[in-house]
Amino acid sequence: EELRARLGRVPAPCAIDDPHGSTPRIALLGAPSRAWVIGLHAIWRAGAAAVPLPTALPAAALADRLRDVAPALGLADAAHRATLVEALRGPADRVIDLDAPGDLDASGGDDAARDWIAGPPSRAALLLFTSGTTGRPKAAVITHGNLAAWTSTLHRAWRWSADDRIVGVLPLHHVHGLVNVVGCALAAGARCDLHPRFDAEDAWTALAASGVTCFMAVPSVYQRLVESHARADAAARRACSAAASRLRLAVSGSAALPDPLRAAWRDLGGVELLERYGMTEIGMALSQPYDGARVAGTVGAPLPGVAARVVDAAGAPVDVGVAGQLEIRGPNVFDGYFGRADATSEAFRDGWLRTGDDAIRARQADGSVTWRLLGRRSVDILKSGGELVSALTVEAVLLAHPAIRACAVVGAPDARWGQRVTAVVELRDGVAPPDLDALRAWSSDRLAPWERPRALRVVDALPRNALGKVEKRRVLAMLDGA
């Protein structure tokens, strides 16, 4: 009610050449909490679209993003109110304090909590900023119809029910934490235990609670959980393993899952991680099966209701076994980039969204077809010495090296090779850095000659975004500055 009243007193939305330009926008900044979720629903019920923001960005960076979407108001928790006031660059009373005047409990059949979608299908529900891996972040318009398609698809594929309980440790300005965790739980009438930030020991305690059935995270979170398990005493390790073994569903996404980490999690609790593929513009599109074999290094097959294809440069579909560009079509696909008709037009081809990722399909012994990502064409598909190299393929091999904890493979400019295959790595504690020649020799039975790294750099920490995904443009900048 307060939002409705405030919206009635502020000027009409900024005139922006966009189909959703007449829908008021409200910025939302705060740590994951029940109050944050209530604030999101308040925005929707007031007839506005929410603009969830990352808490790690300074005010100047937030202001740069918000300039594109011109929010009428803001909602923020106490810890981030001053930042949002500065970012909005207007009167302080444009920012309303997030609080929790009521309750939002989906357990026990609370119909109000189950009403995850709170607007007509065509209305903008979210303006989610892309990660910026292919340039300056853009605001993707996600409608209530998109949200309905996303949650119903995952309910069918991952068997959500009101009996589920999930622990949320991800930020809420990305699809992974906001929709896959919170949205799916609310829409199913399940319970979601939100944590304001990720801490490995706290997460293990939460996972050990009674009734926890699901967990979803990025590979870096699983890595820290595995390391925490290894540091714990025998009794704590048994408790953690028991908690992991009770999960009916553990999902890894937003970055490629290294095979050693997949094996470590399976050894820890006996649960095979499920990998999936999605992006801001489409939600989830591909997933390994809930039942059946989950082939390492693949992301399964298209989810129910999602159409996917692999095409050549001209847009013609290619056969199984041939690499190409991944395109998606269906009710899960977003409406476009807010106020960016040019970028929206470039993103589509004949009604198909051009994801910017390359992929290849492989036929398994049982006749099924699994999809494998080769990486983003802009940063993960390298051309070295005339050969195309998938950075993700090289990374998957290097992560099996006993000295390497994490790595990013990038194409550094090179006069001879065009792009020099360069491995930037974090080392495991207490190990000596590998020698480049030794690393090339070690990988010779796994990688083609042109795929093996021609340069190696050891760093204390790779640059990551809020979800823990390595930002390769920043990795390249590190190399430029070296």
Short mmCIF file of C-alpha atoms in Angstrom, two decimals:
data_model
loop_
_atom_site.label_atom_id
_atom_site.label_comp_id
_atom_site.label_asym_id
_atom_site.label_seq_id
_atom_site.Cartn_x
_atom_site.Cartn_y
_atom_site.Cartn_z
CA GLU A 1 0.00 0.00 0.00
CA GLU A 2 2.87 2.38 0.72
CA LEU A 3 4.40 1.70 -2.67
CA ARG A 4 1.09 2.37 -4.41
CA ALA A 5 0.76 5.65 -2.56
CA ARG A 6 4.35 6.69 -3.29
CA LEU A 7 4.06 5.80 -6.97
CA GLY A 8 1.00 8.03 -7.17
CA ARG A 9 3.07 10.98 -5.94
CA VAL A 10 6.17 10.61 -8.11
CA PRO A 11 6.41 11.78 -11.72
CA ALA A 12 5.33 9.44 -14.48
CA PRO A 13 7.98 6.96 -15.63
CA CYS A 14 10.72 8.42 -17.75
CA ALA A 15 9.75 8.38 -21.42
CA ILE A 16 11.86 5.52 -22.77
CA ASP A 17 11.41 3.98 -26.18
CA ASP A 18 10.51 0.56 -24.85
CA PRO A 19 7.28 -1.50 -24.79
CA HIS A 20 7.62 -1.72 -21.00
CA GLY A 21 8.56 1.93 -20.54
CA SER A 22 5.18 2.80 -19.00
CA THR A 23 5.59 0.26 -16.17
CA PRO A 24 7.15 1.93 -13.10
CA ARG A 25 10.50 0.54 -12.04
CA ILE A 26 11.56 0.15 -8.41
CA ALA A 27 15.15 -0.63 -7.42
CA LEU A 28 15.65 -3.34 -4.79
CA LEU A 29 18.90 -3.54 -2.80
CA GLY A 30 19.55 -5.70 0.23
CA ALA A 31 20.93 -8.95 1.54
CA PRO A 32 18.80 -12.08 0.96
CA SER A 33 16.07 -12.18 3.61
CA ARG A 34 12.36 -12.69 4.15
CA ALA A 35 12.00 -8.90 4.06
CA TRP A 36 13.65 -8.80 0.63
CA VAL A 37 11.15 -11.34 -0.75
CA ILE A 38 8.21 -9.44 0.76
CA GLY A 39 9.58 -6.26 -0.82
CA LEU A 40 9.69 -7.98 -4.21
CA HIS A 41 6.05 -9.04 -3.90
CA ALA A 42 5.07 -5.55 -2.78
CA ILE A 43 6.63 -4.12 -5.94
CA TRP A 44 4.70 -6.55 -8.11
CA ARG A 45 1.41 -6.02 -6.31
CA ALA A 46 1.84 -2.27 -6.72
CA GLY A 47 1.94 -2.82 -10.49
CA ALA A 48 5.66 -2.09 -10.86
CA ALA A 49 8.71 -3.99 -12.07
CA ALA A 50 11.55 -4.80 -9.68
CA VAL A 51 15.18 -3.99 -10.42
CA PRO A 52 17.21 -6.30 -8.11
CA LEU A 53 20.74 -4.98 -7.55
CA PRO A 54 24.01 -6.57 -6.37
CA THR A 55 25.02 -5.55 -2.87
CA ALA A 56 28.74 -5.64 -3.67
CA LEU A 57 28.71 -2.73 -6.14
CA PRO A 58 29.57 0.81 -4.99
CA ALA A 59 27.05 3.61 -5.44
CA ALA A 60 28.73 5.00 -8.57
CA ALA A 61 28.53 1.64 -10.35
CA LEU A 62 24.88 1.21 -9.33
CA ALA A 63 24.09 4.71 -10.56
CA ASP A 64 25.59 3.83 -13.93
CA ARG A 65 23.22 0.85 -14.24
CA LEU A 66 20.18 2.65 -12.91
CA ARG A 67 20.63 5.48 -15.42
CA ASP A 68 19.40 3.10 -18.11
CA VAL A 69 16.19 2.08 -16.33
CA ALA A 70 15.26 5.29 -14.42
CA PRO A 71 13.60 3.79 -11.30
CA ALA A 72 10.84 5.81 -9.69
CA LEU A 73 11.63 4.54 -6.17
CA GLY A 74 13.95 2.28 -4.26
CA LEU A 75 13.65 -0.34 -1.54
CA ALA A 76 16.69 -1.09 0.63
CA ASP A 77 17.61 -2.71 3.91
CA ALA A 78 19.33 -0.66 6.63
CA ALA A 79 22.84 -1.76 5.64
CA HIS A 80 22.43 -0.61 2.03
CA ARG A 81 20.03 2.34 2.29
CA ALA A 82 22.69 5.04 2.08
CA THR A 83 24.24 3.38 -0.98
CA LEU A 84 20.92 3.27 -2.83
CA VAL A 85 20.10 6.87 -1.89
CA GLU A 86 23.42 7.94 -3.40
CA ALA A 87 22.95 5.75 -6.46
CA LEU A 88 19.47 7.13 -7.21
CA ARG A 89 20.86 10.69 -6.96
CA GLY A 90 17.60 12.12 -5.74
CA PRO A 91 15.76 12.93 -2.51
CA ALA A 92 16.45 10.51 0.33
CA ASP A 93 12.74 9.80 0.73
CA ARG A 94 12.73 8.07 -2.66
CA VAL A 95 14.18 5.05 -0.83
CA ILE A 96 11.80 3.08 1.42
CA ASP A 97 13.11 0.89 4.21
CA LEU A 98 12.69 -2.84 3.74
CA ASP A 99 10.95 -4.40 6.70
CA ALA A 100 8.80 -7.43 7.35
CA PRO A 101 5.42 -6.27 8.64
CA GLY A 102 3.75 -9.59 7.88
CA ASP A 103 4.83 -13.13 7.29
CA LEU A 104 5.59 -15.06 4.15
CA ASP A 105 5.48 -18.76 4.84
CA ALA A 106 4.72 -21.14 2.00
CA SER A 107 4.55 -24.18 4.24
CA GLY A 108 1.20 -25.53 5.34
CA GLY A 109 -0.60 -24.55 2.12
CA ASP A 110 -0.49 -20.75 2.52
CA ASP A 111 -2.17 -19.68 -0.72
CA ALA A 112 -0.79 -16.12 -0.54
CA ALA A 113 2.77 -17.42 -0.39
CA ARG A 114 2.13 -19.85 -3.23
CA ASP A 115 1.09 -16.91 -5.43
CA TRP A 116 4.62 -16.49 -6.77
CA ILE A 117 3.40 -14.74 -9.92
CA ALA A 118 1.73 -11.47 -9.00
CA GLY A 119 0.97 -9.79 -12.32
CA PRO A 120 -0.44 -10.37 -15.82
CA PRO A 121 1.78 -12.50 -18.10
CA SER A 122 2.75 -9.63 -20.43
CA ARG A 123 3.77 -7.19 -17.68
CA ALA A 124 7.44 -6.72 -16.84
CA ALA A 125 8.23 -8.38 -13.51
CA LEU A 126 12.01 -8.04 -13.33
CA LEU A 127 14.73 -6.03 -14.96
CA LEU A 128 17.79 -8.22 -14.45
CA PHE A 129 21.18 -6.96 -15.51
CA THR A 130 23.25 -9.34 -17.58
CA SER A 131 26.69 -10.25 -16.28
CA GLY A 132 28.40 -8.07 -18.85
CA THR A 133 30.59 -10.86 -20.25
CA THR A 134 29.96 -9.55 -23.75
CA GLY A 135 30.09 -5.83 -22.96
CA ARG A 136 28.42 -3.32 -20.65
CA PRO A 137 25.59 -4.93 -18.61
CA LYS A 138 22.13 -4.57 -20.14
CA ALA A 139 18.77 -4.82 -18.36
CA ALA A 140 16.88 -7.89 -19.55
CA VAL A 141 13.09 -7.58 -19.28
CA ILE A 142 11.60 -10.67 -17.60
CA THR A 143 7.81 -10.82 -17.65
CA HIS A 144 5.46 -12.56 -15.24
CA GLY A 145 4.77 -14.98 -18.09
CA ASN A 146 8.49 -15.79 -18.26
CA LEU A 147 8.55 -16.44 -14.51
CA ALA A 148 5.54 -18.75 -14.77
CA ALA A 149 7.25 -20.70 -17.56
CA TRP A 150 10.55 -20.90 -15.65
CA THR A 151 9.07 -22.22 -12.43
CA SER A 152 6.59 -24.64 -14.01
CA THR A 153 9.35 -26.11 -16.17
CA LEU A 154 11.67 -26.68 -13.22
CA HIS A 155 8.83 -28.10 -11.11
CA ARG A 156 8.27 -30.77 -13.75
CA ALA A 157 11.93 -31.48 -14.40
CA TRP A 158 13.21 -31.44 -10.82
CA ARG A 159 10.11 -32.82 -9.04
CA TRP A 160 9.45 -29.87 -6.70
CA SER A 161 6.72 -30.37 -4.06
CA ALA A 162 5.38 -28.74 -0.92
CA ASP A 163 7.41 -31.25 1.11
CA ASP A 164 10.71 -29.76 -0.06
CA ARG A 165 12.99 -27.57 2.00
CA ILE A 166 15.91 -25.72 0.42
CA VAL A 167 18.82 -23.75 1.87
CA GLY A 168 19.49 -20.53 -0.07
CA VAL A 169 23.05 -19.15 -0.01
CA LEU A 170 23.10 -17.29 -3.35
CA PRO A 171 22.51 -13.58 -4.02
CA LEU A 172 19.06 -12.65 -5.27
CA HIS A 173 19.93 -10.34 -8.18
CA HIS A 174 20.59 -13.38 -10.41
CA VAL A 175 18.19 -15.99 -11.82
CA HIS A 176 19.99 -18.79 -9.97
CA GLY A 177 19.19 -17.59 -6.47
CA LEU A 178 16.02 -15.62 -7.16
CA VAL A 179 14.09 -18.05 -9.38
CA ASN A 180 15.70 -21.50 -9.14
CA VAL A 181 15.82 -21.34 -5.34
CA VAL A 182 13.31 -18.81 -3.95
CA GLY A 183 10.79 -18.72 -6.79
CA CYS A 184 10.55 -22.46 -7.24
CA ALA A 185 10.20 -22.99 -3.49
CA LEU A 186 7.41 -20.43 -3.12
CA ALA A 187 5.55 -21.64 -6.21
CA ALA A 188 5.65 -25.20 -4.88
CA GLY A 189 4.54 -24.22 -1.38
CA ALA A 190 7.91 -25.40 -0.04
CA ARG A 191 10.19 -23.91 2.60
CA CYS A 192 13.22 -21.76 1.76
CA ASP A 193 15.79 -20.94 4.43
CA LEU A 194 17.62 -17.82 3.22
CA HIS A 195 21.10 -16.84 4.40
CA PRO A 196 22.34 -13.27 3.93
CA ARG A 197 25.73 -14.51 2.74
CA PHE A 198 27.55 -17.76 2.16
CA ASP A 199 29.67 -19.23 4.93
CA ALA A 200 30.74 -22.86 4.54
CA GLU A 201 30.39 -23.85 8.19
CA ASP A 202 27.02 -22.10 8.53
CA ALA A 203 25.83 -23.75 5.33
CA TRP A 204 26.75 -27.21 6.62
CA THR A 205 24.82 -26.49 9.82
CA ALA A 206 21.78 -25.43 7.78
CA LEU A 207 22.01 -28.48 5.50
CA ALA A 208 22.05 -30.72 8.55
CA ALA A 209 18.68 -29.33 9.71
CA SER A 210 15.67 -31.62 9.62
CA GLY A 211 13.85 -31.94 6.31
CA VAL A 212 16.34 -30.23 3.98
CA THR A 213 15.90 -31.89 0.58
CA CYS A 214 17.44 -29.54 -1.99
CA PHE A 215 20.51 -27.39 -2.46
CA MET A 216 21.62 -25.28 -5.41
CA ALA A 217 24.90 -23.46 -5.77
CA VAL A 218 27.79 -22.56 -8.04
CA PRO A 219 30.94 -24.69 -8.30
CA SER A 220 32.96 -22.33 -6.09
CA VAL A 221 30.44 -22.84 -3.26
CA TYR A 222 30.66 -26.63 -3.59
CA GLN A 223 34.45 -26.33 -3.59
CA ARG A 224 34.41 -24.43 -0.31
CA LEU A 225 31.99 -26.93 1.21
CA VAL A 226 34.28 -29.79 0.22
CA GLU A 227 37.29 -27.97 1.70
CA SER A 228 35.38 -27.22 4.91
CA HIS A 229 34.44 -30.90 5.16
CA ALA A 230 38.10 -31.90 4.76
CA ARG A 231 39.18 -29.53 7.59
CA ALA A 232 36.55 -30.72 10.06
CA ASP A 233 37.07 -33.35 12.73
CA ALA A 234 35.79 -36.90 12.23
CA ALA A 235 32.44 -36.34 13.95
CA ALA A 236 31.73 -33.17 11.98
CA ARG A 237 32.69 -34.88 8.72
CA ARG A 238 30.22 -37.67 9.43
CA ALA A 239 27.48 -35.13 10.15
CA CYS A 240 28.22 -33.20 6.94
CA SER A 241 28.29 -36.38 4.84
CA ALA A 242 24.98 -37.48 6.33
CA ALA A 243 23.45 -34.09 5.49
CA ALA A 244 24.69 -34.28 1.89
CA SER A 245 23.44 -37.85 1.51
CA ARG A 246 19.88 -36.81 2.48
CA LEU A 247 19.58 -34.35 -0.42
CA ARG A 248 17.27 -35.62 -3.13
CA LEU A 249 18.54 -32.87 -5.44
CA ALA A 250 21.85 -30.98 -5.51
CA VAL A 251 22.28 -28.68 -8.52
CA SER A 252 25.41 -26.97 -9.81
CA GLY A 253 25.26 -24.16 -12.35
CA SER A 254 26.34 -20.71 -13.56
CA ALA A 255 29.81 -22.09 -14.35
CA ALA A 256 31.28 -25.36 -15.56
CA LEU A 257 31.63 -28.07 -12.91
CA PRO A 258 35.17 -29.51 -12.76
CA ASP A 259 35.27 -33.31 -12.82
CA PRO A 260 37.45 -33.52 -9.66
CA LEU A 261 34.88 -31.45 -7.77
CA ARG A 262 32.01 -33.59 -9.07
CA ALA A 263 33.83 -36.69 -7.81
CA ALA A 264 34.71 -35.09 -4.45
CA TRP A 265 31.05 -34.21 -3.77
CA ARG A 266 29.91 -37.69 -4.78
CA ASP A 267 32.52 -39.27 -2.50
CA LEU A 268 31.50 -36.97 0.35
CA GLY A 269 27.80 -37.80 0.41
CA GLY A 270 26.98 -40.22 -2.38
CA VAL A 271 24.86 -37.67 -4.30
CA GLU A 272 25.63 -36.97 -7.96
CA LEU A 273 25.47 -33.24 -8.72
CA LEU A 274 23.03 -32.24 -11.46
CA GLU A 275 24.32 -29.72 -14.00
CA ARG A 276 22.13 -27.41 -16.02
CA TYR A 277 22.50 -24.52 -18.45
CA GLY A 278 20.72 -21.19 -18.36
CA MET A 279 21.24 -17.48 -18.69
CA THR A 280 19.55 -14.26 -17.61
CA GLU A 281 17.61 -13.97 -20.85
CA ILE A 282 16.09 -17.47 -20.85
CA GLY A 283 16.12 -18.82 -17.31
CA MET A 284 16.99 -22.52 -17.44
CA ALA A 285 17.06 -24.18 -20.86
CA LEU A 286 19.02 -27.45 -20.59
CA SER A 287 19.33 -29.88 -17.70
CA GLN A 288 20.77 -33.25 -16.90
CA PRO A 289 18.01 -35.75 -16.02
CA TYR A 290 16.54 -36.03 -12.55
CA ASP A 291 16.44 -39.79 -13.09
CA GLY A 292 19.04 -41.50 -15.19
CA ALA A 293 22.72 -41.08 -15.97
CA ARG A 294 24.29 -37.64 -15.69
CA VAL A 295 27.17 -37.55 -18.15
CA ALA A 296 30.12 -35.54 -16.85
CA GLY A 297 30.96 -32.49 -18.93
CA THR A 298 27.45 -32.18 -20.37
CA VAL A 299 24.34 -30.22 -19.45
CA GLY A 300 21.78 -32.83 -20.43
CA ALA A 301 19.02 -31.98 -22.86
CA PRO A 302 16.35 -29.28 -23.39
CA LEU A 303 13.91 -28.85 -20.51
CA PRO A 304 10.16 -29.38 -21.02
CA GLY A 305 8.69 -26.62 -23.17
CA VAL A 306 12.10 -25.35 -24.33
CA ALA A 307 13.22 -25.63 -27.95
CA ALA A 308 16.98 -25.67 -28.58
CA ARG A 309 19.13 -26.06 -31.67
CA VAL A 310 22.75 -25.85 -32.79
CA VAL A 311 23.35 -23.89 -35.99
CA ASP A 312 26.19 -22.83 -38.25
CA ALA A 313 27.20 -19.23 -38.95
CA ALA A 314 24.40 -18.89 -41.51
CA GLY A 315 21.75 -20.12 -39.06
CA ALA A 316 21.28 -23.58 -40.57
CA PRO A 317 20.89 -26.45 -38.06
CA VAL A 318 23.87 -28.81 -37.88
CA ASP A 319 23.98 -32.54 -37.24
CA VAL A 320 24.72 -34.33 -33.99
CA GLY A 321 28.46 -34.30 -33.45
CA VAL A 322 28.99 -30.96 -35.21
CA ALA A 323 29.80 -27.85 -33.16
CA GLY A 324 27.87 -24.65 -33.68
CA GLN A 325 26.01 -21.79 -32.06
CA LEU A 326 23.33 -22.55 -29.48
CA GLU A 327 19.92 -20.95 -30.04
CA ILE A 328 16.81 -21.13 -27.83
CA ARG A 329 13.10 -20.52 -28.43
CA GLY A 330 10.02 -20.83 -26.21
CA PRO A 331 7.92 -19.11 -23.53
CA ASN A 332 11.02 -18.97 -21.33
CA VAL A 333 12.76 -16.45 -23.62
CA PHE A 334 12.81 -12.86 -22.37
CA ASP A 335 11.08 -9.86 -23.96
CA GLY A 336 14.25 -7.93 -24.81
CA TYR A 337 16.76 -5.48 -23.35
CA PHE A 338 15.12 -2.47 -21.72
CA GLY A 339 15.46 0.60 -23.90
CA ARG A 340 17.90 -1.20 -26.22
CA ALA A 341 15.99 -2.06 -29.37
CA ASP A 342 19.25 -2.42 -31.28
CA ALA A 343 20.69 -5.00 -28.86
CA THR A 344 17.36 -6.85 -28.77
CA SER A 345 17.24 -7.09 -32.55
CA GLU A 346 20.82 -8.42 -32.68
CA ALA A 347 20.00 -11.06 -30.05
CA PHE A 348 17.36 -12.79 -32.19
CA ARG A 349 17.41 -14.65 -35.51
CA ASP A 350 14.13 -15.81 -37.03
CA GLY A 351 12.49 -15.94 -33.59
CA TRP A 352 15.39 -17.82 -31.98
CA LEU A 353 17.52 -16.25 -29.26
CA ARG A 354 21.19 -16.34 -30.13
CA THR A 355 22.75 -17.24 -26.80
CA GLY A 356 26.33 -16.39 -27.73
CA ASP A 357 27.40 -19.87 -26.59
CA ASP A 358 28.80 -22.60 -28.77
CA ALA A 359 27.67 -26.18 -28.16
CA ILE A 360 27.90 -29.67 -29.55
CA ARG A 361 25.57 -32.67 -29.20
CA ALA A 362 26.79 -36.22 -28.70
CA ARG A 363 24.85 -39.46 -29.07
CA GLN A 364 25.30 -41.81 -26.12
CA ALA A 365 25.41 -45.61 -26.23
CA ASP A 366 21.75 -45.82 -25.18
CA GLY A 367 20.72 -43.61 -28.11
CA SER A 368 20.10 -40.47 -26.06
CA VAL A 369 21.62 -37.15 -27.10
CA THR A 370 23.45 -34.99 -24.58
CA TRP A 371 24.52 -31.40 -25.03
CA ARG A 372 27.97 -30.06 -24.17
CA LEU A 373 28.86 -26.37 -23.96
CA LEU A 374 32.04 -25.18 -25.61
CA GLY A 375 31.82 -21.68 -24.13
CA ARG A 376 30.92 -18.13 -25.06
CA ARG A 377 31.97 -17.22 -28.54
CA SER A 378 33.30 -13.86 -27.31
CA VAL A 379 35.68 -15.12 -24.60
CA ASP A 380 35.72 -18.93 -24.53
CA ILE A 381 36.18 -19.82 -28.21
CA LEU A 382 39.81 -19.03 -29.03
CA LYS A 383 41.51 -19.10 -32.41
CA SER A 384 45.15 -20.08 -32.04
CA GLY A 385 47.34 -20.90 -35.01
CA GLY A 386 44.27 -21.24 -37.20
CA GLU A 387 42.63 -23.81 -34.90
CA LEU A 388 39.49 -23.22 -32.82
CA VAL A 389 40.00 -23.98 -29.12
CA SER A 390 37.28 -24.31 -26.48
CA ALA A 391 38.57 -22.70 -23.28
CA LEU A 392 36.08 -24.78 -21.28
CA THR A 393 37.54 -28.00 -22.66
CA VAL A 394 41.08 -26.97 -21.70
CA GLU A 395 39.95 -25.83 -18.25
CA ALA A 396 38.22 -29.15 -17.57
CA VAL A 397 41.51 -30.96 -18.20
CA LEU A 398 43.73 -28.57 -16.23
CA LEU A 399 41.45 -28.73 -13.18
CA ALA A 400 42.38 -32.40 -12.83
CA HIS A 401 46.02 -31.41 -12.22
CA PRO A 402 46.93 -32.03 -8.56
CA ALA A 403 48.45 -28.55 -8.11
CA ILE A 404 45.61 -26.50 -9.65
CA ARG A 405 42.69 -25.38 -7.50
CA ALA A 406 40.99 -23.12 -10.06
CA CYS A 407 41.85 -21.86 -13.51
CA ALA A 408 40.76 -19.64 -16.38
CA VAL A 409 41.94 -20.20 -19.94
CA VAL A 410 41.95 -17.09 -22.11
CA GLY A 411 43.31 -16.02 -25.48
CA ALA A 412 46.03 -13.43 -25.01
CA PRO A 413 46.86 -11.44 -28.20
CA ASP A 414 49.87 -12.91 -29.95
CA ALA A 415 51.57 -11.88 -33.19
CA ARG A 416 52.40 -15.47 -34.13
CA TRP A 417 49.39 -17.45 -32.93
CA GLY A 418 46.65 -14.82 -33.16
CA GLN A 419 45.55 -15.80 -29.67
CA ARG A 420 47.94 -17.46 -27.26
CA VAL A 421 46.25 -20.15 -25.15
CA THR A 422 47.00 -18.87 -21.66
CA ALA A 423 46.21 -20.61 -18.38
CA VAL A 424 45.76 -18.36 -15.35
CA VAL A 425 45.59 -20.56 -12.25
CA GLU A 426 45.07 -20.59 -8.52
CA LEU A 427 47.15 -23.22 -6.71
CA ARG A 428 46.16 -25.58 -3.96
CA ASP A 429 47.58 -24.76 -0.55
CA GLY A 430 51.16 -25.78 0.04
CA VAL A 431 52.02 -26.92 -3.49
CA ALA A 432 54.71 -25.62 -5.82
CA PRO A 433 53.63 -23.95 -9.07
CA PRO A 434 53.74 -26.27 -12.08
CA ASP A 435 56.27 -25.72 -14.83
CA LEU A 436 54.72 -24.79 -18.19
CA ASP A 437 56.59 -27.48 -20.14
CA ALA A 438 55.69 -30.07 -17.53
CA LEU A 439 52.03 -28.98 -17.66
CA ARG A 440 51.99 -29.28 -21.45
CA ALA A 441 53.50 -32.74 -21.22
CA TRP A 442 51.05 -33.76 -18.49
CA SER A 443 48.08 -32.74 -20.67
CA SER A 444 49.44 -34.23 -23.90
CA ASP A 445 47.27 -37.34 -23.70
CA ARG A 446 44.12 -35.25 -23.03
CA LEU A 447 44.53 -32.20 -25.27
CA ALA A 448 45.47 -31.63 -28.89
CA PRO A 449 48.78 -29.79 -29.45
CA TRP A 450 47.01 -26.52 -30.25
CA GLU A 451 44.85 -26.81 -27.10
CA ARG A 452 47.74 -27.09 -24.65
CA PRO A 453 48.61 -23.85 -22.83
CA ARG A 454 51.40 -21.80 -24.38
CA ALA A 455 51.59 -19.50 -21.36
CA LEU A 456 50.99 -19.97 -17.65
CA ARG A 457 50.43 -17.44 -14.91
CA VAL A 458 49.84 -18.13 -11.22
CA VAL A 459 47.63 -15.70 -9.27
CA ASP A 460 46.46 -15.54 -5.67
CA ALA A 461 42.81 -15.24 -6.72
CA LEU A 462 40.93 -15.13 -10.00
CA PRO A 463 38.47 -12.22 -10.40
CA ARG A 464 34.90 -13.42 -9.86
CA ASN A 465 31.41 -11.96 -9.87
CA ALA A 466 28.88 -12.22 -7.05
CA LEU A 467 28.00 -15.79 -8.06
CA GLY A 468 31.63 -16.89 -8.06
CA LYS A 469 31.89 -17.07 -11.86
CA VAL A 470 35.30 -16.06 -13.19
CA GLU A 471 35.17 -12.80 -15.16
CA LYS A 472 37.44 -13.44 -18.11
CA ARG A 473 37.56 -9.88 -19.34
CA ARG A 474 39.14 -8.96 -16.03
CA VAL A 475 41.53 -11.91 -16.38
CA LEU A 476 42.63 -10.54 -19.75
CA ALA A 477 43.03 -7.10 -18.19
CA MET A 478 45.28 -8.65 -15.54
CA LEU A 479 47.46 -10.04 -18.32
CA ASP A 480 47.53 -6.73 -20.15
CA GLY A 481 48.72 -5.01 -16.99
CA ALA A 482 51.42 -7.58 -16.22
#
